[in-house]
Coordinates of C-alpha atoms in Angstrom, one line a residue:
M1 CA 66.6 84.8 64.2
N2 CA 65.7 82.7 61.2
S3 CA 68.5 83.5 58.8
P4 CA 68.2 87.3 58.8
R5 CA 70.1 89.4 56.4
S6 CA 73.0 91.3 57.9
V7 CA 71.9 94.4 59.7
T8 CA 72.9 97.8 58.1
A9 CA 75.2 100.0 60.0
V10 CA 72.5 102.5 60.8
G11 CA 70.2 99.7 61.8
T12 CA 72.9 98.3 64.2
D13 CA 73.1 101.8 65.8
G14 CA 69.4 101.8 66.2
L15 CA 69.3 98.4 67.8
D16 CA 72.2 99.3 70.1
A17 CA 70.3 102.4 71.2
I18 CA 67.2 100.4 72.0
R19 CA 69.2 97.9 74.0
T20 CA 71.1 100.7 75.8
D21 CA 68.0 102.8 76.7
P22 CA 64.8 100.7 76.1
S23 CA 62.7 102.7 78.4
R24 CA 62.9 105.7 76.0
A25 CA 62.5 103.7 72.8
V26 CA 59.4 103.8 70.5
L27 CA 58.7 100.5 68.7
G28 CA 55.9 100.0 66.1
F29 CA 54.7 96.8 64.4
D30 CA 52.3 96.2 61.5
F31 CA 49.8 93.4 62.1
D32 CA 48.9 91.4 58.9
G33 CA 52.0 89.8 57.4
T34 CA 54.2 91.0 60.3
L35 CA 52.7 89.7 63.5
A36 CA 50.1 87.5 61.8
P37 CA 50.5 85.3 58.7
I38 CA 48.7 86.5 55.5
V39 CA 45.7 84.3 54.8
D40 CA 43.1 84.2 52.0
D41 CA 40.2 85.3 54.2
P42 CA 41.0 88.5 56.3
A43 CA 38.5 87.3 59.0
A44 CA 40.6 84.2 59.5
A45 CA 43.8 86.0 60.3
R46 CA 45.3 85.4 63.7
A47 CA 48.6 86.5 65.2
H48 CA 51.5 84.1 65.5
P49 CA 51.0 82.2 68.7
G50 CA 54.2 83.7 70.1
A51 CA 53.3 87.3 69.3
A52 CA 51.1 88.3 72.3
P53 CA 53.4 86.7 74.9
A54 CA 56.5 88.3 73.3
L55 CA 54.7 91.7 73.3
A56 CA 53.7 91.3 76.9
R57 CA 57.3 90.7 77.9
L58 CA 58.5 93.7 76.0
A59 CA 55.8 96.3 76.8
P60 CA 56.9 97.1 80.3
R61 CA 60.6 97.5 79.2
V62 CA 60.1 100.1 76.4
G63 CA 58.8 103.7 76.3
T64 CA 56.1 103.0 73.7
L65 CA 55.1 99.7 72.2
A66 CA 52.5 100.0 69.4
I67 CA 50.8 98.1 66.7
I68 CA 50.0 100.3 63.7
T69 CA 47.6 98.7 61.3
G70 CA 45.1 99.4 58.6
R71 CA 42.6 97.1 60.4
P72 CA 40.1 98.5 62.9
A73 CA 41.9 98.6 66.2
R74 CA 39.4 96.3 68.0
V75 CA 39.8 93.7 65.3
A76 CA 43.6 93.7 65.6
V77 CA 43.2 93.4 69.4
E78 CA 40.8 90.5 69.0
Y79 CA 42.7 88.6 66.3
G80 CA 46.0 89.2 68.0
G81 CA 44.9 88.1 71.5
F82 CA 46.2 91.4 72.7
E83 CA 43.5 92.4 75.2
G84 CA 45.7 91.5 78.2
V85 CA 48.9 93.1 77.0
D86 CA 49.4 95.9 79.5
G87 CA 51.1 99.0 78.0
L88 CA 50.4 98.1 74.4
V89 CA 48.9 100.8 72.1
V90 CA 47.0 99.8 69.0
L91 CA 46.6 102.4 66.3
G92 CA 43.9 101.2 63.9
Q93 CA 42.8 102.5 60.5
Y94 CA 46.3 103.9 59.9
G95 CA 46.1 105.9 63.1
L96 CA 42.5 107.1 63.0
E97 CA 41.7 104.9 66.0
R98 CA 43.5 104.4 69.2
W99 CA 43.1 101.4 71.6
E100 CA 44.8 101.4 74.9
S101 CA 44.0 99.7 78.2
G102 CA 40.7 98.4 76.8
A103 CA 39.5 101.9 75.7
L104 CA 39.0 102.8 72.1
T105 CA 38.8 106.3 70.7
E106 CA 37.8 106.9 67.1
P107 CA 36.4 109.6 64.8
D108 CA 33.3 109.4 62.6
P109 CA 33.9 108.0 59.2
P110 CA 34.4 110.6 56.5
P111 CA 31.4 111.1 54.0
G112 CA 33.4 109.7 51.1
I113 CA 33.5 106.3 52.7
A114 CA 29.7 106.0 52.7
E115 CA 29.6 107.1 49.1
A116 CA 32.3 104.7 48.0
R117 CA 30.6 101.9 49.9
A118 CA 27.3 102.5 48.0
K119 CA 29.0 102.8 44.6
L120 CA 31.6 100.1 44.8
P121 CA 29.4 97.1 44.0
G122 CA 28.2 98.7 40.8
V123 CA 31.7 99.8 39.9
L124 CA 33.1 96.3 40.3
E125 CA 30.2 94.8 38.3
A126 CA 30.7 97.3 35.5
A127 CA 34.4 96.6 35.4
G128 CA 33.8 92.8 35.1
A129 CA 35.7 92.0 38.3
P130 CA 37.0 88.5 38.0
P131 CA 35.5 85.7 40.2
G132 CA 37.1 85.6 43.6
T133 CA 37.2 89.4 43.9
F134 CA 35.7 90.4 47.3
V135 CA 35.3 93.5 49.4
E136 CA 36.2 94.1 53.0
D137 CA 34.5 96.9 54.9
K138 CA 36.6 98.3 57.7
T139 CA 34.2 101.2 58.6
H140 CA 36.8 103.9 58.0
A141 CA 38.1 102.2 54.8
I142 CA 37.0 99.8 52.1
V143 CA 39.3 97.2 50.7
V144 CA 39.0 95.3 47.3
H145 CA 40.8 91.9 47.5
T146 CA 41.9 89.8 44.6
R147 CA 43.9 87.1 46.4
R148 CA 41.2 84.5 45.8
C149 CA 41.2 85.2 42.0
A150 CA 42.7 82.7 39.6
E151 CA 45.3 85.4 38.6
P152 CA 45.4 87.8 41.6
Q153 CA 47.9 90.3 40.1
V154 CA 46.2 90.4 36.7
A155 CA 42.9 91.1 38.5
L156 CA 44.4 93.8 40.6
D157 CA 45.9 95.5 37.6
R158 CA 42.6 95.3 35.8
L159 CA 40.7 97.0 38.6
R160 CA 43.3 99.6 39.6
S161 CA 42.2 102.4 37.3
I162 CA 38.5 102.2 38.0
I163 CA 39.1 102.0 41.8
E164 CA 41.4 105.1 41.5
A165 CA 38.6 106.9 39.6
L166 CA 36.1 106.0 42.3
A167 CA 38.6 107.3 44.9
E168 CA 39.0 110.6 43.1
R169 CA 35.2 111.1 42.9
T170 CA 34.7 110.4 46.6
G171 CA 37.7 112.3 47.9
L172 CA 39.5 109.2 49.1
A173 CA 43.1 107.9 48.6
V174 CA 44.0 104.5 47.2
E175 CA 46.6 102.4 49.1
P176 CA 47.9 99.3 47.1
G177 CA 49.1 96.3 48.9
R178 CA 49.4 92.5 48.7
Y179 CA 46.6 91.8 46.2
V180 CA 44.5 94.6 47.7
L181 CA 43.4 98.1 46.8
E182 CA 42.3 100.1 49.8
L183 CA 40.1 103.2 49.7
R184 CA 40.7 105.3 52.7
P185 CA 40.7 109.0 53.9
P186 CA 43.6 111.0 52.5
G187 CA 46.3 112.3 54.9
V188 CA 46.5 109.3 57.1
D189 CA 49.2 106.7 56.9
K190 CA 51.5 104.6 59.0
G191 CA 54.3 107.1 58.8
R192 CA 52.2 109.9 60.3
A193 CA 51.0 107.4 63.0
L194 CA 54.5 106.5 63.9
R195 CA 55.6 110.1 63.9
S196 CA 52.7 111.0 66.2
L197 CA 53.9 108.4 68.7
A198 CA 57.5 109.8 68.6
D199 CA 56.2 113.3 69.0
A200 CA 53.9 112.4 71.9
F201 CA 56.8 110.7 73.7
A202 CA 59.0 113.8 73.2
A203 CA 56.2 116.1 74.4
K204 CA 55.7 114.0 77.5
H205 CA 59.3 113.5 78.5
G206 CA 60.9 116.7 77.2
A207 CA 63.3 114.8 75.0
P208 CA 63.0 112.7 71.8
P209 CA 63.0 108.9 72.0
S210 CA 66.3 107.1 72.4
A211 CA 65.5 105.2 69.2
V212 CA 62.6 104.3 67.0
L213 CA 61.8 101.0 65.2
F214 CA 59.2 99.9 62.8
A215 CA 58.5 96.5 61.3
G216 CA 56.2 95.8 58.4
D217 CA 55.7 93.7 55.3
D218 CA 53.7 95.6 52.7
L219 CA 53.7 98.7 50.6
G220 CA 51.6 100.6 53.1
D221 CA 54.5 100.2 55.6
L222 CA 56.9 102.2 53.4
A223 CA 55.5 105.5 54.9
A224 CA 56.6 104.3 58.3
F225 CA 60.0 103.5 56.9
D226 CA 60.1 107.1 55.6
A227 CA 59.2 108.3 59.1
V228 CA 62.1 106.3 60.6
D229 CA 64.4 107.9 58.0
A230 CA 63.2 111.4 58.9
L231 CA 63.7 110.8 62.6
R232 CA 67.2 109.5 61.9
A233 CA 67.9 112.7 60.0
E234 CA 66.9 114.6 63.2
G235 CA 69.4 112.6 65.3
V236 CA 67.1 109.8 66.6
P237 CA 68.6 106.3 65.9
G238 CA 66.2 104.1 64.0
V239 CA 65.7 100.6 62.6
T240 CA 63.5 99.4 59.8
V241 CA 62.5 95.8 59.8
C242 CA 61.0 93.7 56.9
S243 CA 58.9 90.6 57.6
A244 CA 59.9 89.0 54.3
S245 CA 57.6 87.4 51.8
N246 CA 57.8 86.4 48.1
E247 CA 55.0 88.8 47.2
V248 CA 56.5 92.2 48.1
T249 CA 60.2 93.0 47.6
E250 CA 60.2 96.8 48.1
L251 CA 60.4 96.6 51.9
A252 CA 63.2 94.1 51.9
E253 CA 65.2 96.5 49.6
R254 CA 64.6 99.4 52.1
A255 CA 64.9 97.6 55.4
D256 CA 67.9 97.6 57.8
L257 CA 67.0 94.1 58.8
V258 CA 65.0 91.3 57.0
V259 CA 63.5 88.4 59.0
D260 CA 61.6 85.3 58.0
G261 CA 58.0 86.4 58.3
P262 CA 56.0 86.6 61.5
A263 CA 58.1 83.9 63.2
G264 CA 61.1 86.0 62.6
I265 CA 59.3 89.1 64.1
V266 CA 58.4 87.1 67.2
E267 CA 62.0 86.0 67.6
L268 CA 63.1 89.7 67.2
L269 CA 60.6 90.7 69.9
G270 CA 62.0 88.0 72.2
T271 CA 65.6 89.2 71.5
L272 CA 64.7 92.8 72.4
A273 CA 62.9 91.8 75.6
A274 CA 65.8 89.5 76.6
A275 CA 68.3 92.3 76.1
D276 CA 66.8 94.2 79.0
S277 CA 65.8 91.3 81.2
A278 CA 68.6 91.4 83.7
P279 CA 67.5 92.2 87.3
E280 CA 68.0 95.7 88.4

């Protein structure tokens, strides 16, 4: 891998467990910043060219291989080129949506989203949102971006309190990220989504996974790191991986393994697939 930090002792145990018994491992990966480079326009994001082939090699070897993203599941599938990856599960909108084998299941958006969608333009105008601020509508969530502003962090801090007030009025939660503030339904996050995959595996097979891994890059991925920690406390080996950037340091400080962005994640995928590639 591209100059990774040394793996922690518990992370080494988790990787060893994945290599020893991959068919019972549960592996989850974020999309933006992890499998796909961060770009100024969310609609221009595309997965690293090696991501889909690496996932396709790994999927038949592991118990559960999933992408857990805040994006709509179909968007992640399209932007990632994942349509043909057999065995891949994509949990979109923090787990509200599930795409698998070309089929998508999703709930109706909560009422608060429609209210926030209607009120947000006026709220941003009243707050004097700086030029470059833009809104991304993800159906089940609404995201305010400041990456294109002259001073993205200053703009984000300026808007934070008024976005939080709108969330409170509409019964939504605010998830901060890399120059974004996302309004979304409360009670959903990547930790719950990852845990649901581990619990579903245990229910199906009558035993917990041999190991669990999650890789991410942003603040919203900390909940999944918490889920890995909780599973480790229950005796399931685990690994937390950070796709490093110079914008978010919190994940690198928590991770068992830090790699160099999406290219490092793709290399990790290849390493995991190769570990179980010997003929039976």
